[in-house]
PDB file of C-alpha atoms in Angstrom:
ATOM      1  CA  UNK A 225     -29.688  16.997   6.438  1.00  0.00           C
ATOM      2  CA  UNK A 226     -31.688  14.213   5.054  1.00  0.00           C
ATOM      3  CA  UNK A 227     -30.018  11.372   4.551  1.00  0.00           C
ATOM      4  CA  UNK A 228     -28.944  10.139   1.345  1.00  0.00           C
ATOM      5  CA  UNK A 229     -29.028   6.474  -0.212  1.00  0.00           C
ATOM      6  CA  UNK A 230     -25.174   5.786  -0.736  1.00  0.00           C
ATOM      7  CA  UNK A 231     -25.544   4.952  -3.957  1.00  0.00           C
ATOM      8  CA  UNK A 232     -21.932   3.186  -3.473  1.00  0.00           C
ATOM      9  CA  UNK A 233     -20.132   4.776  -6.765  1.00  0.00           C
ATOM     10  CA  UNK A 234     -17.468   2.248  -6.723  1.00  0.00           C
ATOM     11  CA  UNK A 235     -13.942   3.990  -7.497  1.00  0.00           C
ATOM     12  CA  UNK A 236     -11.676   2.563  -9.597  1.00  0.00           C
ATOM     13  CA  UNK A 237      -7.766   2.293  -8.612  1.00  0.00           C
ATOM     14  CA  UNK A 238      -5.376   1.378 -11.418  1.00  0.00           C
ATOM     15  CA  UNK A 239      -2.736  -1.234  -9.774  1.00  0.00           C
ATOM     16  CA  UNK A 240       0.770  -0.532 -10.344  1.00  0.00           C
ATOM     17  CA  UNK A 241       2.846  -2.982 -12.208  1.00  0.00           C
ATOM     18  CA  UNK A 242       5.950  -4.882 -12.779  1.00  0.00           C
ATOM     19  CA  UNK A 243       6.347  -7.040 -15.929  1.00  0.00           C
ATOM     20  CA  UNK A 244       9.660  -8.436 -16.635  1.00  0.00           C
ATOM     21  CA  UNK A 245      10.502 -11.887 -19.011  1.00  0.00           C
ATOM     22  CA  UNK A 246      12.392 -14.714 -18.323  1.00  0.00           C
ATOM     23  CA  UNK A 247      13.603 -17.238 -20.487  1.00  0.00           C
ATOM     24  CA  UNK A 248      10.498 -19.468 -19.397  1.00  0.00           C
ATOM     25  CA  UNK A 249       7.534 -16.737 -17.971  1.00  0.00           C
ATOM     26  CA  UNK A 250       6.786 -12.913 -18.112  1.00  0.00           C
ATOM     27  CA  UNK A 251       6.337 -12.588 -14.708  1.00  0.00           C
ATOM     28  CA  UNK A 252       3.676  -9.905 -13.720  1.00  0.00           C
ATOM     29  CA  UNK A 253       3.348  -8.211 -10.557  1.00  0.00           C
ATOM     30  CA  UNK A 254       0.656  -6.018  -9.352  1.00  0.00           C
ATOM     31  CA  UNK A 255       0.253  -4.181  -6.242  1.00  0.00           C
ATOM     32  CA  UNK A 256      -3.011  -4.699  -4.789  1.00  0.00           C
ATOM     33  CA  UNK A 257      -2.747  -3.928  -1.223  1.00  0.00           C
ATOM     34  CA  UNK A 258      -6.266  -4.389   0.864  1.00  0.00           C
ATOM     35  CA  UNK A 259      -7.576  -7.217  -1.706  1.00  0.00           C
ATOM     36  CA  UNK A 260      -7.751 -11.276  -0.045  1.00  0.00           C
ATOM     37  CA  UNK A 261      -8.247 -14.191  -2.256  1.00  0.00           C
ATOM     38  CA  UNK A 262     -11.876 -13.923  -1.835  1.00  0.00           C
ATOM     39  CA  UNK A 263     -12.634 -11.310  -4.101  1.00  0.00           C
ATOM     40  CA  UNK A 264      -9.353 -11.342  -6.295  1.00  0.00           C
ATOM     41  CA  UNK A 265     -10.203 -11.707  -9.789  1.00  0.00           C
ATOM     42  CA  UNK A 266      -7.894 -13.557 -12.692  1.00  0.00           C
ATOM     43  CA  UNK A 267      -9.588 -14.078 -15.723  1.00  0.00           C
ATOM     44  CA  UNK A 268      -8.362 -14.774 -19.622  1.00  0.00           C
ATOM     45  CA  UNK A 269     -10.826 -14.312 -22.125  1.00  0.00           C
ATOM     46  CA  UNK A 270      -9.987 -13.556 -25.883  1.00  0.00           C
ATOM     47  CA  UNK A 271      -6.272 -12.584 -25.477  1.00  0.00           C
ATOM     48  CA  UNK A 272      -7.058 -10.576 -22.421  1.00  0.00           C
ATOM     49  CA  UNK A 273      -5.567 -10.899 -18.884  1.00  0.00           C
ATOM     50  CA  UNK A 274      -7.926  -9.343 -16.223  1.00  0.00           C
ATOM     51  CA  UNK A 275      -7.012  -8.154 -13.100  1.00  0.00           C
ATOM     52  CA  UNK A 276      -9.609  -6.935 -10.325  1.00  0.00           C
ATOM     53  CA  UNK A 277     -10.266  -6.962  -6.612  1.00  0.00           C
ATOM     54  CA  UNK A 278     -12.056  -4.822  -4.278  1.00  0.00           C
ATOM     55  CA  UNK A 279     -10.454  -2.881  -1.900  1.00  0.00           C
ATOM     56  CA  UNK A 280     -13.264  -2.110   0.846  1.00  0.00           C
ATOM     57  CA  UNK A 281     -13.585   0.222   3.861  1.00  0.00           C
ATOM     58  CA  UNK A 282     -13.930  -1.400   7.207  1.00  0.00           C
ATOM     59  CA  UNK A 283     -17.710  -1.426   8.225  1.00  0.00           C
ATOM     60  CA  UNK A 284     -17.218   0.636  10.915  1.00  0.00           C
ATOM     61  CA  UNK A 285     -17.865   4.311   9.516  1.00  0.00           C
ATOM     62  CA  UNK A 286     -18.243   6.362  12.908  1.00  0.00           C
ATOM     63  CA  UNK A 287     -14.516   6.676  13.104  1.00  0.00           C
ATOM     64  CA  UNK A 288     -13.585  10.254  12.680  1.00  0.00           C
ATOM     65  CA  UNK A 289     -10.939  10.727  10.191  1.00  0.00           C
ATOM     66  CA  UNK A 290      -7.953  12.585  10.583  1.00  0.00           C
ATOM     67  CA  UNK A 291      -5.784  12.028   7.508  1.00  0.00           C
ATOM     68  CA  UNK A 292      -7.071  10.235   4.381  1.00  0.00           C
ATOM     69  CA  UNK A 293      -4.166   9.952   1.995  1.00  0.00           C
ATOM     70  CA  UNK A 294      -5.600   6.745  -0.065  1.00  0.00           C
ATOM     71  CA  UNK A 295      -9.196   5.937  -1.693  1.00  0.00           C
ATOM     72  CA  UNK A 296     -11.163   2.135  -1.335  1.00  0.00           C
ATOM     73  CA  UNK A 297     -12.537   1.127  -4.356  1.00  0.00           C
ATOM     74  CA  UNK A 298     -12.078  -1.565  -6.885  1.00  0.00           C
ATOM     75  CA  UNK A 299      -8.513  -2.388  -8.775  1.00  0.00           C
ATOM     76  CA  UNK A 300      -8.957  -3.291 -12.197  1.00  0.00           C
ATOM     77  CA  UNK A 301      -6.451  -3.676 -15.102  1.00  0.00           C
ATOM     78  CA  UNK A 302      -6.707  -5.145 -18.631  1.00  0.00           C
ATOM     79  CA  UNK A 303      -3.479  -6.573 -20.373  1.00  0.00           C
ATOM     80  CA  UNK A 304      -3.479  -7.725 -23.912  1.00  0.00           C
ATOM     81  CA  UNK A 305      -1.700 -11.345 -24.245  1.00  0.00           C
ATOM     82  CA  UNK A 306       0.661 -12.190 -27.085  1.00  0.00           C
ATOM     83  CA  UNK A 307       0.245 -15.204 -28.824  1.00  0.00           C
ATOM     84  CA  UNK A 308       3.841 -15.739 -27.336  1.00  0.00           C
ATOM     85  CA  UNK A 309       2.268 -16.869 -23.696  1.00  0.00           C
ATOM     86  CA  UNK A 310       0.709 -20.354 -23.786  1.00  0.00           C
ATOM     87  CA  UNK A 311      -2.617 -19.300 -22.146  1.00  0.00           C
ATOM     88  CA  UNK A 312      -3.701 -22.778 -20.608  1.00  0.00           C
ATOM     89  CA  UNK A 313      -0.822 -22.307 -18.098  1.00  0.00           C
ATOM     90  CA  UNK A 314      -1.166 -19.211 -16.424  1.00  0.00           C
ATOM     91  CA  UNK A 315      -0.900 -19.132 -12.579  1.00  0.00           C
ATOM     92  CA  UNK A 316      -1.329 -16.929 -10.113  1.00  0.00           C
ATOM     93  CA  UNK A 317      -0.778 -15.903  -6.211  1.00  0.00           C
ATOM     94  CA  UNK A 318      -1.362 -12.899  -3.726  1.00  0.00           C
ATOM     95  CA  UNK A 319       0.921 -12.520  -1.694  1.00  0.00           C
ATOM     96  CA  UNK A 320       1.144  -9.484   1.112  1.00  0.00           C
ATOM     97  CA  UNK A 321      -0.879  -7.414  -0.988  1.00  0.00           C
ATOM     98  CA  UNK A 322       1.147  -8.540  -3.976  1.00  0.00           C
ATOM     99  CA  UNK A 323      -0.819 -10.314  -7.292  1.00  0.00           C
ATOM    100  CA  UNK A 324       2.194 -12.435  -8.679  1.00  0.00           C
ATOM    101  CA  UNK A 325       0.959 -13.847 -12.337  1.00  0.00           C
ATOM    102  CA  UNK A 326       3.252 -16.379 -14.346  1.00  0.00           C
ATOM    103  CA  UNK A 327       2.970 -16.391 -18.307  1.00  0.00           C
ATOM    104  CA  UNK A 328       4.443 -19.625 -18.893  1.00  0.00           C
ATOM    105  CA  UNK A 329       5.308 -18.457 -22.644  1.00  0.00           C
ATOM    106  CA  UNK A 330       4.685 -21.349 -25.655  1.00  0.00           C
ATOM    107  CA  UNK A 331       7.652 -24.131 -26.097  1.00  0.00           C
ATOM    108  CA  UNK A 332       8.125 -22.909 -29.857  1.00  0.00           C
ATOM    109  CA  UNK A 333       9.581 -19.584 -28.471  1.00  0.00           C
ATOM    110  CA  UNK A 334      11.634 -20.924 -25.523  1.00  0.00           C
ATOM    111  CA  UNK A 335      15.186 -20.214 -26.134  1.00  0.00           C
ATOM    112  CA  UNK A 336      16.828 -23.431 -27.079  1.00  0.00           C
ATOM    113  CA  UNK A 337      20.505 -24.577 -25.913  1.00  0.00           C
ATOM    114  CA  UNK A 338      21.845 -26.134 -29.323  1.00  0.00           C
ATOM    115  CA  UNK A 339      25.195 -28.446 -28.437  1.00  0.00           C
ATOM    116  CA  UNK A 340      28.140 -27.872 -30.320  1.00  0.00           C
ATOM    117  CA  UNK A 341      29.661 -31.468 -31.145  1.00  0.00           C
ATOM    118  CA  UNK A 342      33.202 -31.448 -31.289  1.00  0.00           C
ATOM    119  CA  UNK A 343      34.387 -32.294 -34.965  1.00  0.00           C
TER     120      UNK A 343
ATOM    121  CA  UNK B 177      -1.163  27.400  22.183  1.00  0.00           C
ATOM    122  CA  UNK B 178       0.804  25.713  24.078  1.00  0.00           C
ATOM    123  CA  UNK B 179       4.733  25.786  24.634  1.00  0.00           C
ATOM    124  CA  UNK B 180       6.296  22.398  23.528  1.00  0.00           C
ATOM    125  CA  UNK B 181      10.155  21.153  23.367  1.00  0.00           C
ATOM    126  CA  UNK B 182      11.882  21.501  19.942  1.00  0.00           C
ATOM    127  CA  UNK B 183      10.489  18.617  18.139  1.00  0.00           C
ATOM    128  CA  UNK B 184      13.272  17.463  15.173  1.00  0.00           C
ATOM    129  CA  UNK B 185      10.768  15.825  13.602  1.00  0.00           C
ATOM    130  CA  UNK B 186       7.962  17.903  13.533  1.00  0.00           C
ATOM    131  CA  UNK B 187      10.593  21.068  12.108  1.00  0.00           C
ATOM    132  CA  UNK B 188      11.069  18.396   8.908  1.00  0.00           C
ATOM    133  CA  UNK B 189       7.551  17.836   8.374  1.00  0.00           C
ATOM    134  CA  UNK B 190       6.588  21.434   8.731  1.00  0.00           C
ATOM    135  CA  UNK B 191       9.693  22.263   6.275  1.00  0.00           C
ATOM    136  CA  UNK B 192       7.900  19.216   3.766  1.00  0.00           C
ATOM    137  CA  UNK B 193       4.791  21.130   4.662  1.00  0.00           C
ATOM    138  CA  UNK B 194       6.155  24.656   2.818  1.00  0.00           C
ATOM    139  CA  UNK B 195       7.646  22.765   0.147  1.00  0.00           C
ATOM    140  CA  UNK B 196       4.168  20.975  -0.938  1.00  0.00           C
ATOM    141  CA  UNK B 197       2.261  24.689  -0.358  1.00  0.00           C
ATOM    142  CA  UNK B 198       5.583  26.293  -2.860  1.00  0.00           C
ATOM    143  CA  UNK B 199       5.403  23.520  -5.128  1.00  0.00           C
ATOM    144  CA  UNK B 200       1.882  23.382  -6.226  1.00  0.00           C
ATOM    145  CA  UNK B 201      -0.120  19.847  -5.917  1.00  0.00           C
ATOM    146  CA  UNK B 202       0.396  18.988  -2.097  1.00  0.00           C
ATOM    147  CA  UNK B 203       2.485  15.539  -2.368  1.00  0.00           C
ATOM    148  CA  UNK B 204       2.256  12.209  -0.304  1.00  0.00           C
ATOM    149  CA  UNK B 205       4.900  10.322   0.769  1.00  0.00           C
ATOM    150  CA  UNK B 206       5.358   7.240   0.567  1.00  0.00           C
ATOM    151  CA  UNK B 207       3.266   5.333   2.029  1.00  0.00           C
ATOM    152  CA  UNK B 208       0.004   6.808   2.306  1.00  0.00           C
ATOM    153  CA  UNK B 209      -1.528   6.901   4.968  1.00  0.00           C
ATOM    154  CA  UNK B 210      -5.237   6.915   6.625  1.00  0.00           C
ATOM    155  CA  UNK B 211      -5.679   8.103  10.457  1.00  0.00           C
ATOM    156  CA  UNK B 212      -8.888   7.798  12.356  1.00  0.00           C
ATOM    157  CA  UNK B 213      -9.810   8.494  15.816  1.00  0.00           C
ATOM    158  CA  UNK B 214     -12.241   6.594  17.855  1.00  0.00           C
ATOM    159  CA  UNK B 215     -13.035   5.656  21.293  1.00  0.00           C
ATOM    160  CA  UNK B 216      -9.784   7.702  22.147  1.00  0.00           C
ATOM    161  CA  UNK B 217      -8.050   5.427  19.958  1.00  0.00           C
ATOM    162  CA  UNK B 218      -6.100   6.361  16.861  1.00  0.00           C
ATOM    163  CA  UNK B 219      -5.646   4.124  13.790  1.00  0.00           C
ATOM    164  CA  UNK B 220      -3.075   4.213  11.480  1.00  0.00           C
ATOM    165  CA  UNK B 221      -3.304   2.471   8.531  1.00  0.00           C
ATOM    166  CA  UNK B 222      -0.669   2.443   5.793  1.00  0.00           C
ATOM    167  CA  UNK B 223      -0.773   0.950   2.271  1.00  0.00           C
ATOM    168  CA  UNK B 224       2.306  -0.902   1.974  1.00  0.00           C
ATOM    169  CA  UNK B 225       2.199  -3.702  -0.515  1.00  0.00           C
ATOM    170  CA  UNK B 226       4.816  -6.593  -0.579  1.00  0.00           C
ATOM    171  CA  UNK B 227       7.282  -5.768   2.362  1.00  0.00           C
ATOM    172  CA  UNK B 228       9.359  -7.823   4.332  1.00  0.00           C
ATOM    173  CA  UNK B 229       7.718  -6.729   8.247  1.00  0.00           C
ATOM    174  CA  UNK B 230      11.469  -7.199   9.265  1.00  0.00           C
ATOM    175  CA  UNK B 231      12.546  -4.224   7.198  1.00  0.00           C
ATOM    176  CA  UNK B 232       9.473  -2.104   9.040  1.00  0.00           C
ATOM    177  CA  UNK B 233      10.429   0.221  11.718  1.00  0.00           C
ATOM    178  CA  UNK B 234       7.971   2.618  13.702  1.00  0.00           C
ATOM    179  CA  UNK B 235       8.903   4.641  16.018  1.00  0.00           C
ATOM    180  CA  UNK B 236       6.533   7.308  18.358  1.00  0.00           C
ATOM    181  CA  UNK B 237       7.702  10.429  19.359  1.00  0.00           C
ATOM    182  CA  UNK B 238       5.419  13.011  21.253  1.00  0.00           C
ATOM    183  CA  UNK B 239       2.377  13.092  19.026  1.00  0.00           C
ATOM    184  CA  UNK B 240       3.941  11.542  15.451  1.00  0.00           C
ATOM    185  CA  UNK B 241       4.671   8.420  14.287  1.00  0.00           C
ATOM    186  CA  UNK B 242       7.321   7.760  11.912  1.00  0.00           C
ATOM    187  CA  UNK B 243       7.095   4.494   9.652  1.00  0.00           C
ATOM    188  CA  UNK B 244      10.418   3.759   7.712  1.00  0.00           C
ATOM    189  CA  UNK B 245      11.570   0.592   6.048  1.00  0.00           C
ATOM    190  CA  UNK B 246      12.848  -0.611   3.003  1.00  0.00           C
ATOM    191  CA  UNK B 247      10.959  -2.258  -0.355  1.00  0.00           C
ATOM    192  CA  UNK B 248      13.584  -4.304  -2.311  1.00  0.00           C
ATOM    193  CA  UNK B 249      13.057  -4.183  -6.207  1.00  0.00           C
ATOM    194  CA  UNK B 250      11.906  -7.405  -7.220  1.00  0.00           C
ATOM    195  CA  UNK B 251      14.278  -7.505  -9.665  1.00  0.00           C
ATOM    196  CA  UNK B 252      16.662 -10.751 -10.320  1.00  0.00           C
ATOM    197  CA  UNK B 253      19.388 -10.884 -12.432  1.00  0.00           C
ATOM    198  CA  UNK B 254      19.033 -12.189 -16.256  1.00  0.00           C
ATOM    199  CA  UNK B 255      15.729 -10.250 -16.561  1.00  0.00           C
ATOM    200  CA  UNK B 256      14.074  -8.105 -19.166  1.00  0.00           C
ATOM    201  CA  UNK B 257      12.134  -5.643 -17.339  1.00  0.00           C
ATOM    202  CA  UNK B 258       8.886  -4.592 -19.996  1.00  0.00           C
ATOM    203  CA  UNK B 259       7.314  -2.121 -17.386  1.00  0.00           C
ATOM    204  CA  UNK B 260       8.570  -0.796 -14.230  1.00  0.00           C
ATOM    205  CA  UNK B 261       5.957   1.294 -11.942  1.00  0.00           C
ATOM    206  CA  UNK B 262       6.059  -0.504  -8.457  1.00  0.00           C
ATOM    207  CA  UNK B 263       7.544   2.020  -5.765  1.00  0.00           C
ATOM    208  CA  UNK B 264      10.207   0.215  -4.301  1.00  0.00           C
ATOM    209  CA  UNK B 265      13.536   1.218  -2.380  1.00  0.00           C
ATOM    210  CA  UNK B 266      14.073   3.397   1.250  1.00  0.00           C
ATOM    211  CA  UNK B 267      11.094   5.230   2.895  1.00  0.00           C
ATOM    212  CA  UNK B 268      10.332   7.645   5.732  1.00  0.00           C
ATOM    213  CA  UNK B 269       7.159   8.712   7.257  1.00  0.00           C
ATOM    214  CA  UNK B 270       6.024  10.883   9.948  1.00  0.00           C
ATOM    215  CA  UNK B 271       2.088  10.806  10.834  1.00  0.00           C
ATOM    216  CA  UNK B 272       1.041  13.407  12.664  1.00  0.00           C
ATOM    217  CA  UNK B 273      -1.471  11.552  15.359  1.00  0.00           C
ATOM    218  CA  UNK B 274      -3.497  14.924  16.478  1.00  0.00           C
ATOM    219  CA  UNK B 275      -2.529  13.095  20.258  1.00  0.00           C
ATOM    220  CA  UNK B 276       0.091  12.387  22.931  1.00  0.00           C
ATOM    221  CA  UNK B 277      -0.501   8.367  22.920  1.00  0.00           C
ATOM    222  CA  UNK B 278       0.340   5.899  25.365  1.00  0.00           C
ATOM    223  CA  UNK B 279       3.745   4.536  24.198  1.00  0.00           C
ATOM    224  CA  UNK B 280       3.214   1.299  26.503  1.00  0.00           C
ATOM    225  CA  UNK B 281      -0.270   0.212  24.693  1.00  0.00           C
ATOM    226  CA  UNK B 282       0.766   0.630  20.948  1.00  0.00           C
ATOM    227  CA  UNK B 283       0.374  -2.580  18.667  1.00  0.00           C
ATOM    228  CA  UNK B 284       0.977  -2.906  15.388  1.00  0.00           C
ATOM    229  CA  UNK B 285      -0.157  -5.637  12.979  1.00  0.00           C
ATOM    230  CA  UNK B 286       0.711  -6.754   8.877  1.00  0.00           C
ATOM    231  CA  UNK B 287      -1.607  -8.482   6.615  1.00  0.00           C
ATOM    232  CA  UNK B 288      -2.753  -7.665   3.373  1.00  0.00           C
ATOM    233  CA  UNK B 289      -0.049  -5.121   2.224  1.00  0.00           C
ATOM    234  CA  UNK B 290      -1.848  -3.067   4.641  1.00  0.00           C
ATOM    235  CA  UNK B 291       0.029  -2.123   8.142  1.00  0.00           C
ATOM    236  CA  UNK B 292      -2.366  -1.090  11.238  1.00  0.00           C
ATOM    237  CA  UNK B 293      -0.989   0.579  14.045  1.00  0.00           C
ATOM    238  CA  UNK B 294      -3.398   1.109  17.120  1.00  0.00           C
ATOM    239  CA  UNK B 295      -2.031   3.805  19.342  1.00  0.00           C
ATOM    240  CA  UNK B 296      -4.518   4.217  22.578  1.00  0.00           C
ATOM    241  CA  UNK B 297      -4.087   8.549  23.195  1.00  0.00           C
ATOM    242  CA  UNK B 298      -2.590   9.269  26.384  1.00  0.00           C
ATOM    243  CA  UNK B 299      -4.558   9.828  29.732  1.00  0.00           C
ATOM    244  CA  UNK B 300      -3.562  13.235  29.234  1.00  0.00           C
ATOM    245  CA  UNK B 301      -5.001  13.771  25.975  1.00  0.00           C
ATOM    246  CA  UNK B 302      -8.299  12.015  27.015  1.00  0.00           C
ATOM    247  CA  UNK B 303     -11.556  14.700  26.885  1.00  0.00           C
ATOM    248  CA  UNK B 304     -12.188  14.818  30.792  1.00  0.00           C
ATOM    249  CA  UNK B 305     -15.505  15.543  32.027  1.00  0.00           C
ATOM    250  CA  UNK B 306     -15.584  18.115  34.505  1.00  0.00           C
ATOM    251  CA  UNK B 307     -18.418  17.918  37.196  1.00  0.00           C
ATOM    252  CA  UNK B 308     -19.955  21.200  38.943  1.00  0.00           C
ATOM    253  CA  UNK B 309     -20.305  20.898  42.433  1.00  0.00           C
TER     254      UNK B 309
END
């Protein structure tokens, strides 16, 4: 059988996530198992939080496989921002194969504790 | 064929087995799993994002492995949850290695979300090479 050029199609894996809000953040998590900091992406451009990393295949392809249950590829997920999330101040961490991204969201919309003086 | 001891766990994972075949689209549990075999050593990988490697238990019997554990929901109280698709709660696996391995050499490691365990097969279950005399 000749032997073709890999041409390398990358596959695309859609990352599972949790978002859930806080009085302060919307917290978002994404499972990204396989991914290190190296080639994690994080990027906000034009109201858009980007998510990507590549998930690769260990070098070594002579291994004979018995069970293949998962696919390598690249994780990659697009998530339109509100204008509720002050952009400047979005962090992130990876964490066990775990994206963690804070939306710290604007002051303005921060629920405020108003005291009650007694009268 | 060979005759082998009533295996508990290979009865439930022939009766999952039937149940995938009745039910149409053959389903994984949780977690998936990859197993390769080289240099008489079998690799299993399993994709398991975000869990606490005390909460991981494997255990080998005969020729499967069973990975079970627990995900805790990231949940905290006082939240608004917007979206909600991360597995999380109790699992249970069993991995059919293709092998007898040596219980004494297996090793296990976490990093990544991604657990490896690297089960050497058994002597036994080594290809033997048998010279003519």
């Amino acid at each position: 059988m000749a032997e073709e050029k890999q041409t390398n199609e990358v596959k695309k894996i859609v990352p599972p996530v949790d978002i859930y809000e806080t009085d302060n953040d919307i917290i978002l998590l994404a499972d990204m198992p396989g991914v290190t900091k190296e080639n994690l992406q994080v990027d906000v451009n034009n109201d858009e939080l980007t998510i990507s990393g590549m998930f690769l295949e260990d070098e070594d392809n002579n291994a004979n496989k018995l069970i293949k249950e998962y696919i390598y590829g690249q994780y990659s997920r697009i998530f339109t921002l509100s204008d509720v999330i002050a952009q400047d101040k979005i962090s992130a961490k990876l964490d066990n194969g775990v994206l963690t991204v804070t939306l710290p969201k604007q002051e303005k919309v921060k629920p405020k504790k108003i005291e009650i003086e007694a009268g | 064929m060979r005759l082998a001891l009533w295996d508990p766990f290979r009865e439930i994972a022939m009766i999952q087995r039937a149940l995938d075949s009745t039910f149409g689209t053959p389903r994984i549990t949780y977690p998936p799993v990859e197993v390769t075999d080289k240099d008489d050593i079998i690799t299993v990988k399993a994709i398991l994002p975000g869990v606490d490697k005390s909460k991981l238990d494997l255990t080998v019997l005969g020729d499967t492995l069973t990975i079970s554990g627990e995900k805790n929901p990231p949940a905290t109280e006082g939240v608004t949850y917007i979206r909600h698709e991360r597995p999380y709660g109790k699992f249970r696996k069993l991995v059919e290695l293709s092998y007898n391995v040596d219980q004494d050499k297996i090793s296990a490691t976490y990093s990544n979300g991604i657990l490896t365990v690297t089960l050497p097969k058994a002597e036994s279950a080594k290809p033997r090479q048998i010279s003519v005399e």
